[in-house]
Every structure is written in C-alpha cells, then in structure tokens.
PDB file of C-alpha atoms in Angstrom:
ATOM      1  CA  UNK A   2    -170.947  -4.424  91.563  1.00  0.00           C
ATOM      2  CA  UNK A   3    -167.330  -4.383  92.765  1.00  0.00           C
ATOM      3  CA  UNK A   4    -164.615  -6.683  91.413  1.00  0.00           C
ATOM      4  CA  UNK A   5    -164.542  -8.508  94.768  1.00  0.00           C
ATOM      5  CA  UNK A   6    -168.305  -9.165  94.616  1.00  0.00           C
ATOM      6  CA  UNK A   7    -167.983 -10.390  91.030  1.00  0.00           C
ATOM      7  CA  UNK A   8    -165.175 -12.762  92.002  1.00  0.00           C
ATOM      8  CA  UNK A   9    -167.243 -14.160  94.871  1.00  0.00           C
ATOM      9  CA  UNK A  10    -170.158 -14.827  92.518  1.00  0.00           C
ATOM     10  CA  UNK A  11    -167.905 -16.531  89.986  1.00  0.00           C
ATOM     11  CA  UNK A  12    -166.325 -18.684  92.700  1.00  0.00           C
ATOM     12  CA  UNK A  13    -169.779 -19.961  93.671  1.00  0.00           C
ATOM     13  CA  UNK A  14    -169.782 -21.782  90.340  1.00  0.00           C
ATOM     14  CA  UNK A  15    -168.150 -25.208  90.687  1.00  0.00           C
ATOM     15  CA  UNK A  16    -166.220 -24.880  87.429  1.00  0.00           C
ATOM     16  CA  UNK A  17    -164.189 -21.966  88.838  1.00  0.00           C
ATOM     17  CA  UNK A  18    -164.270 -22.810  92.548  1.00  0.00           C
ATOM     18  CA  UNK A  19    -160.703 -24.184  92.834  1.00  0.00           C
ATOM     19  CA  UNK A  20    -158.856 -21.443  90.968  1.00  0.00           C
ATOM     20  CA  UNK A  21    -156.370 -19.269  92.842  1.00  0.00           C
ATOM     21  CA  UNK A  22    -156.584 -15.463  92.932  1.00  0.00           C
ATOM     22  CA  UNK A  23    -153.745 -15.239  90.434  1.00  0.00           C
ATOM     23  CA  UNK A  24    -155.477 -17.710  88.090  1.00  0.00           C
ATOM     24  CA  UNK A  25    -158.610 -15.529  88.178  1.00  0.00           C
ATOM     25  CA  UNK A  26    -156.463 -12.581  87.174  1.00  0.00           C
ATOM     26  CA  UNK A  27    -154.655 -14.553  84.447  1.00  0.00           C
ATOM     27  CA  UNK A  28    -157.912 -15.903  82.993  1.00  0.00           C
ATOM     28  CA  UNK A  29    -159.528 -12.438  83.094  1.00  0.00           C
ATOM     29  CA  UNK A  30    -162.837 -13.939  84.264  1.00  0.00           C
ATOM     30  CA  UNK A  31    -164.001 -10.659  85.801  1.00  0.00           C
ATOM     31  CA  UNK A  32    -164.095  -8.975  82.385  1.00  0.00           C
ATOM     32  CA  UNK A  33    -166.373 -11.739  81.095  1.00  0.00           C
ATOM     33  CA  UNK A  34    -168.896 -10.923  83.835  1.00  0.00           C
ATOM     34  CA  UNK A  35    -172.114  -9.212  82.669  1.00  0.00           C
ATOM     35  CA  UNK A  36    -175.401  -8.215  84.290  1.00  0.00           C
ATOM     36  CA  UNK A  37    -178.772  -8.167  82.507  1.00  0.00           C
ATOM     37  CA  UNK A  38    -181.836  -6.374  83.922  1.00  0.00           C
ATOM     38  CA  UNK A  39    -185.090  -8.266  84.456  1.00  0.00           C
ATOM     39  CA  UNK A  40    -187.009  -8.699  81.197  1.00  0.00           C
ATOM     40  CA  UNK A  41    -184.060  -7.905  78.924  1.00  0.00           C
ATOM     41  CA  UNK A  42    -182.799 -10.458  76.418  1.00  0.00           C
ATOM     42  CA  UNK A  43    -179.308 -11.895  76.685  1.00  0.00           C
ATOM     43  CA  UNK A  44    -179.833 -12.875  73.066  1.00  0.00           C
ATOM     44  CA  UNK A  45    -182.927 -12.932  70.851  1.00  0.00           C
ATOM     45  CA  UNK A  46    -183.862 -15.295  67.986  1.00  0.00           C
ATOM     46  CA  UNK A  47    -180.227 -16.365  67.798  1.00  0.00           C
ATOM     47  CA  UNK A  48    -178.904 -18.352  64.872  1.00  0.00           C
ATOM     48  CA  UNK A  49    -175.199 -17.748  64.271  1.00  0.00           C
ATOM     49  CA  UNK A  50    -174.571 -16.899  67.926  1.00  0.00           C
ATOM     50  CA  UNK A  51    -171.033 -17.265  69.236  1.00  0.00           C
ATOM     51  CA  UNK A  52    -171.174 -17.269  73.046  1.00  0.00           C
ATOM     52  CA  UNK A  53    -171.421 -19.589  76.009  1.00  0.00           C
ATOM     53  CA  UNK A  54    -172.941 -18.422  79.320  1.00  0.00           C
ATOM     54  CA  UNK A  55    -172.678 -19.474  82.968  1.00  0.00           C
ATOM     55  CA  UNK A  56    -175.546 -18.209  85.109  1.00  0.00           C
ATOM     56  CA  UNK A  57    -174.288 -16.887  88.455  1.00  0.00           C
ATOM     57  CA  UNK A  58    -177.481 -15.378  89.895  1.00  0.00           C
ATOM     58  CA  UNK A  59    -181.137 -15.272  88.824  1.00  0.00           C
ATOM     59  CA  UNK A  60    -183.183 -17.159  86.233  1.00  0.00           C
ATOM     60  CA  UNK A  61    -183.078 -17.281  82.424  1.00  0.00           C
ATOM     61  CA  UNK A  62    -185.978 -18.230  80.160  1.00  0.00           C
ATOM     62  CA  UNK A  63    -184.902 -20.170  77.067  1.00  0.00           C
ATOM     63  CA  UNK A  64    -187.416 -20.377  74.235  1.00  0.00           C
ATOM     64  CA  UNK A  65    -188.334 -19.490  70.686  1.00  0.00           C
ATOM     65  CA  UNK A  66    -191.024 -17.645  68.732  1.00  0.00           C
ATOM     66  CA  UNK A  67    -193.476 -19.917  66.868  1.00  0.00           C
ATOM     67  CA  UNK A  68    -195.025 -19.228  63.455  1.00  0.00           C
ATOM     68  CA  UNK A  69    -197.946 -17.394  65.102  1.00  0.00           C
ATOM     69  CA  UNK A  70    -195.630 -15.063  67.001  1.00  0.00           C
ATOM     70  CA  UNK A  71    -196.078 -16.748  70.406  1.00  0.00           C
ATOM     71  CA  UNK A  72    -193.209 -17.222  72.837  1.00  0.00           C
ATOM     72  CA  UNK A  73    -192.656 -20.913  73.573  1.00  0.00           C
ATOM     73  CA  UNK A  74    -190.579 -21.657  76.671  1.00  0.00           C
ATOM     74  CA  UNK A  75    -188.267 -24.672  76.365  1.00  0.00           C
ATOM     75  CA  UNK A  76    -186.337 -24.360  79.599  1.00  0.00           C
ATOM     76  CA  UNK A  77    -185.826 -22.111  82.599  1.00  0.00           C
ATOM     77  CA  UNK A  78    -182.193 -21.931  83.634  1.00  0.00           C
ATOM     78  CA  UNK A  79    -181.282 -21.605  87.310  1.00  0.00           C
ATOM     79  CA  UNK A  80    -178.138 -20.439  89.076  1.00  0.00           C
ATOM     80  CA  UNK A  81    -175.172 -22.682  88.360  1.00  0.00           C
ATOM     81  CA  UNK A  82    -176.379 -23.832  84.920  1.00  0.00           C
ATOM     82  CA  UNK A  83    -174.946 -23.255  81.454  1.00  0.00           C
ATOM     83  CA  UNK A  84    -176.715 -22.052  78.320  1.00  0.00           C
ATOM     84  CA  UNK A  85    -175.970 -20.706  74.868  1.00  0.00           C
ATOM     85  CA  UNK A  86    -173.598 -22.606  72.606  1.00  0.00           C
ATOM     86  CA  UNK A  87    -172.971 -25.459  75.038  1.00  0.00           C
ATOM     87  CA  UNK A  88    -171.672 -27.723  72.243  1.00  0.00           C
ATOM     88  CA  UNK A  89    -169.125 -24.991  71.370  1.00  0.00           C
ATOM     89  CA  UNK A  90    -170.477 -24.760  67.816  1.00  0.00           C
ATOM     90  CA  UNK A  91    -171.813 -21.649  66.132  1.00  0.00           C
ATOM     91  CA  UNK A  92    -175.031 -22.784  64.473  1.00  0.00           C
ATOM     92  CA  UNK A  93    -177.118 -24.908  66.827  1.00  0.00           C
ATOM     93  CA  UNK A  94    -179.447 -22.479  68.642  1.00  0.00           C
ATOM     94  CA  UNK A  95    -182.092 -22.557  65.869  1.00  0.00           C
ATOM     95  CA  UNK A  96    -183.559 -19.135  66.558  1.00  0.00           C
ATOM     96  CA  UNK A  97    -183.906 -19.451  70.338  1.00  0.00           C
ATOM     97  CA  UNK A  98    -183.939 -16.543  72.775  1.00  0.00           C
ATOM     98  CA  UNK A  99    -182.586 -16.161  76.318  1.00  0.00           C
ATOM     99  CA  UNK A 100    -184.304 -13.650  78.619  1.00  0.00           C
ATOM    100  CA  UNK A 101    -183.632 -12.488  82.191  1.00  0.00           C
ATOM    101  CA  UNK A 102    -186.619 -13.809  84.138  1.00  0.00           C
ATOM    102  CA  UNK A 103    -188.171 -12.710  87.451  1.00  0.00           C
ATOM    103  CA  UNK A 104    -185.184 -10.538  88.442  1.00  0.00           C
ATOM    104  CA  UNK A 105    -181.867  -9.119  87.236  1.00  0.00           C
ATOM    105  CA  UNK A 106    -179.307 -11.782  86.352  1.00  0.00           C
ATOM    106  CA  UNK A 107    -175.526 -12.086  86.670  1.00  0.00           C
ATOM    107  CA  UNK A 108    -173.712 -14.050  83.979  1.00  0.00           C
ATOM    108  CA  UNK A 109    -170.183 -15.043  83.043  1.00  0.00           C
ATOM    109  CA  UNK A 110    -169.932 -15.076  79.228  1.00  0.00           C
ATOM    110  CA  UNK A 111    -167.265 -16.257  76.795  1.00  0.00           C
ATOM    111  CA  UNK A 112    -166.943 -16.233  73.042  1.00  0.00           C
ATOM    112  CA  UNK A 113    -166.486 -19.755  71.695  1.00  0.00           C
ATOM    113  CA  UNK A 114    -162.872 -19.124  70.501  1.00  0.00           C
ATOM    114  CA  UNK A 115    -161.922 -17.660  73.912  1.00  0.00           C
ATOM    115  CA  UNK A 116    -163.470 -20.592  75.747  1.00  0.00           C
ATOM    116  CA  UNK A 117    -161.709 -23.058  73.439  1.00  0.00           C
ATOM    117  CA  UNK A 118    -158.394 -21.443  74.329  1.00  0.00           C
ATOM    118  CA  UNK A 119    -159.287 -21.520  78.024  1.00  0.00           C
ATOM    119  CA  UNK A 120    -160.060 -25.257  77.947  1.00  0.00           C
ATOM    120  CA  UNK A 121    -156.877 -26.000  76.008  1.00  0.00           C
ATOM    121  CA  UNK A 122    -154.799 -24.218  78.635  1.00  0.00           C
ATOM    122  CA  UNK A 123    -156.633 -25.792  81.602  1.00  0.00           C
ATOM    123  CA  UNK A 124    -157.273 -29.548  81.077  1.00  0.00           C
ATOM    124  CA  UNK A 125    -158.927 -29.855  84.511  1.00  0.00           C
ATOM    125  CA  UNK A 126    -161.501 -27.251  83.448  1.00  0.00           C
ATOM    126  CA  UNK A 127    -162.116 -29.173  80.219  1.00  0.00           C
ATOM    127  CA  UNK A 128    -162.909 -32.291  82.258  1.00  0.00           C
ATOM    128  CA  UNK A 129    -165.287 -30.401  84.558  1.00  0.00           C
ATOM    129  CA  UNK A 130    -166.964 -28.778  81.579  1.00  0.00           C
ATOM    130  CA  UNK A 131    -167.498 -32.125  79.847  1.00  0.00           C
ATOM    131  CA  UNK A 132    -169.234 -33.374  83.013  1.00  0.00           C
ATOM    132  CA  UNK A 133    -171.502 -30.305  83.074  1.00  0.00           C
ATOM    133  CA  UNK A 134    -172.496 -30.855  79.455  1.00  0.00           C
ATOM    134  CA  UNK A 135    -173.087 -34.554  80.080  1.00  0.00           C
ATOM    135  CA  UNK A 136    -175.391 -33.736  82.990  1.00  0.00           C
ATOM    136  CA  UNK A 137    -177.344 -31.272  80.855  1.00  0.00           C
ATOM    137  CA  UNK A 138    -177.701 -33.770  77.998  1.00  0.00           C
ATOM    138  CA  UNK A 139    -179.013 -36.433  80.415  1.00  0.00           C
ATOM    139  CA  UNK A 140    -181.522 -33.934  81.771  1.00  0.00           C
ATOM    140  CA  UNK A 141    -182.778 -33.177  78.245  1.00  0.00           C
ATOM    141  CA  UNK A 142    -182.954 -36.897  77.415  1.00  0.00           C
ATOM    142  CA  UNK A 143    -185.007 -37.584  80.562  1.00  0.00           C
ATOM    143  CA  UNK A 144    -187.436 -34.807  79.651  1.00  0.00           C
ATOM    144  CA  UNK A 145    -187.864 -36.258  76.162  1.00  0.00           C
ATOM    145  CA  UNK A 146    -188.464 -39.768  77.528  1.00  0.00           C
ATOM    146  CA  UNK A 147    -191.080 -38.401  79.932  1.00  0.00           C
ATOM    147  CA  UNK A 148    -192.843 -36.505  77.136  1.00  0.00           C
ATOM    148  CA  UNK A 149    -192.991 -39.628  74.982  1.00  0.00           C
ATOM    149  CA  UNK A 150    -193.869 -42.241  77.594  1.00  0.00           C
ATOM    150  CA  UNK A 151    -195.525 -40.664  80.638  1.00  0.00           C
ATOM    151  CA  UNK A 152    -199.005 -39.264  81.271  1.00  0.00           C
ATOM    152  CA  UNK A 153    -199.304 -35.608  82.256  1.00  0.00           C
ATOM    153  CA  UNK A 154    -199.562 -36.188  86.006  1.00  0.00           C
ATOM    154  CA  UNK A 155    -196.455 -38.369  86.022  1.00  0.00           C
ATOM    155  CA  UNK A 156    -194.610 -35.768  83.941  1.00  0.00           C
ATOM    156  CA  UNK A 157    -195.594 -33.093  86.459  1.00  0.00           C
ATOM    157  CA  UNK A 158    -194.441 -35.191  89.410  1.00  0.00           C
ATOM    158  CA  UNK A 159    -191.157 -35.965  87.652  1.00  0.00           C
ATOM    159  CA  UNK A 160    -190.673 -32.270  86.958  1.00  0.00           C
ATOM    160  CA  UNK A 161    -191.210 -31.404  90.630  1.00  0.00           C
ATOM    161  CA  UNK A 162    -188.796 -34.138  91.674  1.00  0.00           C
ATOM    162  CA  UNK A 163    -186.149 -32.716  89.329  1.00  0.00           C
ATOM    163  CA  UNK A 164    -186.572 -29.358  91.078  1.00  0.00           C
ATOM    164  CA  UNK A 165    -185.905 -31.143  94.376  1.00  0.00           C
ATOM    165  CA  UNK A 166    -182.736 -32.678  92.953  1.00  0.00           C
ATOM    166  CA  UNK A 167    -181.460 -29.316  91.697  1.00  0.00           C
ATOM    167  CA  UNK A 168    -182.180 -27.666  95.042  1.00  0.00           C
ATOM    168  CA  UNK A 169    -180.570 -30.513  96.972  1.00  0.00           C
ATOM    169  CA  UNK A 170    -177.550 -31.295  94.797  1.00  0.00           C
ATOM    170  CA  UNK A 171    -175.104 -30.613  97.612  1.00  0.00           C
ATOM    171  CA  UNK A 172    -177.034 -32.111 100.536  1.00  0.00           C
ATOM    172  CA  UNK A 173    -179.195 -35.090 101.342  1.00  0.00           C
ATOM    173  CA  UNK A 174    -182.788 -34.788 100.146  1.00  0.00           C
ATOM    174  CA  UNK A 175    -185.062 -34.620 103.195  1.00  0.00           C
ATOM    175  CA  UNK A 176    -188.630 -35.919 103.387  1.00  0.00           C
ATOM    176  CA  UNK A 177    -190.017 -32.344 103.272  1.00  0.00           C
ATOM    177  CA  UNK A 178    -188.474 -29.678 101.057  1.00  0.00           C
ATOM    178  CA  UNK A 179    -189.548 -26.141 100.123  1.00  0.00           C
ATOM    179  CA  UNK A 180    -188.351 -24.531  96.895  1.00  0.00           C
ATOM    180  CA  UNK A 181    -188.586 -20.922  95.708  1.00  0.00           C
ATOM    181  CA  UNK A 182    -191.530 -20.709  93.300  1.00  0.00           C
ATOM    182  CA  UNK A 183    -190.247 -18.874  90.236  1.00  0.00           C
ATOM    183  CA  UNK A 184    -192.626 -20.696  87.845  1.00  0.00           C
ATOM    184  CA  UNK A 185    -196.140 -19.868  86.708  1.00  0.00           C
ATOM    185  CA  UNK A 186    -198.618 -22.602  85.828  1.00  0.00           C
ATOM    186  CA  UNK A 187    -198.130 -21.589  82.186  1.00  0.00           C
ATOM    187  CA  UNK A 188    -194.348 -22.054  82.522  1.00  0.00           C
ATOM    188  CA  UNK A 189    -194.806 -25.533  83.970  1.00  0.00           C
ATOM    189  CA  UNK A 190    -197.346 -26.427  81.269  1.00  0.00           C
ATOM    190  CA  UNK A 191    -194.935 -25.524  78.477  1.00  0.00           C
ATOM    191  CA  UNK A 192    -192.047 -27.321  80.145  1.00  0.00           C
ATOM    192  CA  UNK A 193    -193.967 -30.606  80.530  1.00  0.00           C
ATOM    193  CA  UNK A 194    -195.966 -30.418  77.286  1.00  0.00           C
ATOM    194  CA  UNK A 195    -199.428 -29.749  78.705  1.00  0.00           C
ATOM    195  CA  UNK A 196    -201.974 -26.945  79.109  1.00  0.00           C
ATOM    196  CA  UNK A 197    -202.177 -24.401  81.917  1.00  0.00           C
ATOM    197  CA  UNK A 198    -205.658 -25.611  82.889  1.00  0.00           C
ATOM    198  CA  UNK A 199    -204.477 -29.228  83.193  1.00  0.00           C
ATOM    199  CA  UNK A 200    -201.446 -28.222  85.267  1.00  0.00           C
ATOM    200  CA  UNK A 201    -203.653 -26.189  87.611  1.00  0.00           C
ATOM    201  CA  UNK A 202    -206.006 -29.149  88.063  1.00  0.00           C
ATOM    202  CA  UNK A 203    -203.146 -31.584  88.735  1.00  0.00           C
ATOM    203  CA  UNK A 204    -201.406 -29.276  91.194  1.00  0.00           C
ATOM    204  CA  UNK A 205    -204.690 -28.998  93.104  1.00  0.00           C
ATOM    205  CA  UNK A 206    -204.912 -32.811  93.107  1.00  0.00           C
ATOM    206  CA  UNK A 207    -201.404 -33.128  94.545  1.00  0.00           C
ATOM    207  CA  UNK A 208    -202.290 -30.570  97.217  1.00  0.00           C
ATOM    208  CA  UNK A 209    -205.465 -32.516  98.082  1.00  0.00           C
ATOM    209  CA  UNK A 210    -203.438 -35.750  98.258  1.00  0.00           C
ATOM    210  CA  UNK A 211    -201.127 -34.107 100.788  1.00  0.00           C
ATOM    211  CA  UNK A 212    -198.049 -34.319  98.556  1.00  0.00           C
ATOM    212  CA  UNK A 213    -197.695 -30.625  97.803  1.00  0.00           C
ATOM    213  CA  UNK A 214    -198.150 -27.141  99.222  1.00  0.00           C
ATOM    214  CA  UNK A 215    -198.149 -24.476  96.545  1.00  0.00           C
ATOM    215  CA  UNK A 216    -198.324 -20.683  96.613  1.00  0.00           C
ATOM    216  CA  UNK A 217    -196.779 -17.753  94.774  1.00  0.00           C
ATOM    217  CA  UNK A 218    -193.663 -17.668  96.938  1.00  0.00           C
ATOM    218  CA  UNK A 219    -192.746 -21.321  97.303  1.00  0.00           C
ATOM    219  CA  UNK A 220    -193.473 -24.928  96.434  1.00  0.00           C
ATOM    220  CA  UNK A 221    -193.283 -27.321  99.378  1.00  0.00           C
ATOM    221  CA  UNK A 222    -193.063 -31.025  98.646  1.00  0.00           C
ATOM    222  CA  UNK A 223    -194.397 -32.547 101.858  1.00  0.00           C
ATOM    223  CA  UNK A 224    -193.330 -36.138 101.158  1.00  0.00           C
ATOM    224  CA  UNK A 225    -190.369 -36.403  98.788  1.00  0.00           C
ATOM    225  CA  UNK A 226    -190.295 -40.206  98.989  1.00  0.00           C
ATOM    226  CA  UNK A 227    -193.949 -40.515  98.020  1.00  0.00           C
ATOM    227  CA  UNK A 228    -193.507 -37.983  95.195  1.00  0.00           C
ATOM    228  CA  UNK A 229    -190.609 -40.118  93.982  1.00  0.00           C
ATOM    229  CA  UNK A 230    -192.772 -43.258  93.939  1.00  0.00           C
ATOM    230  CA  UNK A 231    -195.735 -41.464  92.328  1.00  0.00           C
ATOM    231  CA  UNK A 232    -193.521 -40.308  89.478  1.00  0.00           C
ATOM    232  CA  UNK A 233    -191.838 -43.716  89.101  1.00  0.00           C
ATOM    233  CA  UNK A 234    -188.497 -42.017  89.677  1.00  0.00           C
ATOM    234  CA  UNK A 235    -185.521 -44.278  90.233  1.00  0.00           C
TER     235      UNK A 235
END
C-alpha cells in the first residue's frame, strides 16, 4: 500500500481527520501503520503489552483462552474503533488476544510512551481521545447491564440495535437498515452470553415476526423503531 493510500485510510479516522499534511509528516503517523493478514494475531495472550491500536479497515476479534483451551470472544472490533491498552497502562489486558477476523486488517499502532508524548503535544487530540474512551466505556457498561438484567431475546435485540447505531453514527437511522454480516451465530452467542442454539432460535423468531432478514452476507433490520421498542432501548 502506498503512502498516499495509508494517509487516506488514517484520515478516515475522526481522531486524525483535521490534521494538515505537514502535521501528518511531523507526527510520523504513516510509520505507525501496519497491516495484518486474515487469521493472524495482532497480539496473543497479552499481559505486559505496551501498545494502543486504531482499526482503519477490517475486523478484529478480542478474546481470551479459557482453562480448557477454548477461545472465548469478548468483543469484535469494527473500523474506527480502538483496542489494546486503551487506558494507557501496561498491565490491564489480562491475557487477551487480538486477531484479524474475516479479512486482512489495517491498523495504526502506537507504543504507550509515544502516544503519551503525542497527546501532550496535541491537547485537541487528547480531548478527542478521552471522548473515544468514554464512548467505549459506556458501551461496555451497557453490555454488562444487559447481561445482568435482560433476558436473552432482549439482549439479542439490544445487540442488533447497537450494530445499527454503529453503522449509522454519521447519518439518521432509517426505518429499514442493512448491515454487513461479519458475525456467526456462535460469535453473537458469546457476545450476548448465550448459546449458539438459543441465538439461532431467536433469530428465526425475529425473522418470523418480520423484524429481521438474515443471511450470510447481511443482516437487514426491517423495522428499526420496532426493534428499538422490543429491546427497551431508549
């Protein structure tokens, strides 16, 4: 990938979107740009990991290996999201892995000391970054609340609605919306704390109720407003 293509990808990320060409050169963002082939790990069973990542293109599976040797998926990161040491500390990943999922991925990566220096030199970036972290923390809190207080169907509907919000962050959510389907039933089950069989049954119910169209290529929510009410989403 050329330097121009890399710069265009980086500029698609809101954190860097208002920087001038000279600021890109001064910050040396291009040399923090990495690509990871599908299936490869960005990091594996990390403990004392020292990097922060911004996903430019593709999907990243975040998870860990349980005591029986099974991979447990905690989150699937989409384009425009952050992962790694988001708190800018060295010891808070607790053995998690990050894997390129579905396709090759493009990432902008920083060591924690380098990113600290970057934020100190650019207060406006520090403010934007704090907002990104706050959004991610709220997302995690909402998932935890749903796991503790909602039945499985409501958790599934809430999960689908969150996908709508991510897809529609820069435009008004319409009554019908189709999303790329990058998730298996097993992925969804792990992300909402259920079983694959239950997720399959509930997806079929939503299809029968006319709220959802689902195939391997895309998920179409046929009535976003009704999905919102079904999931008790404010």
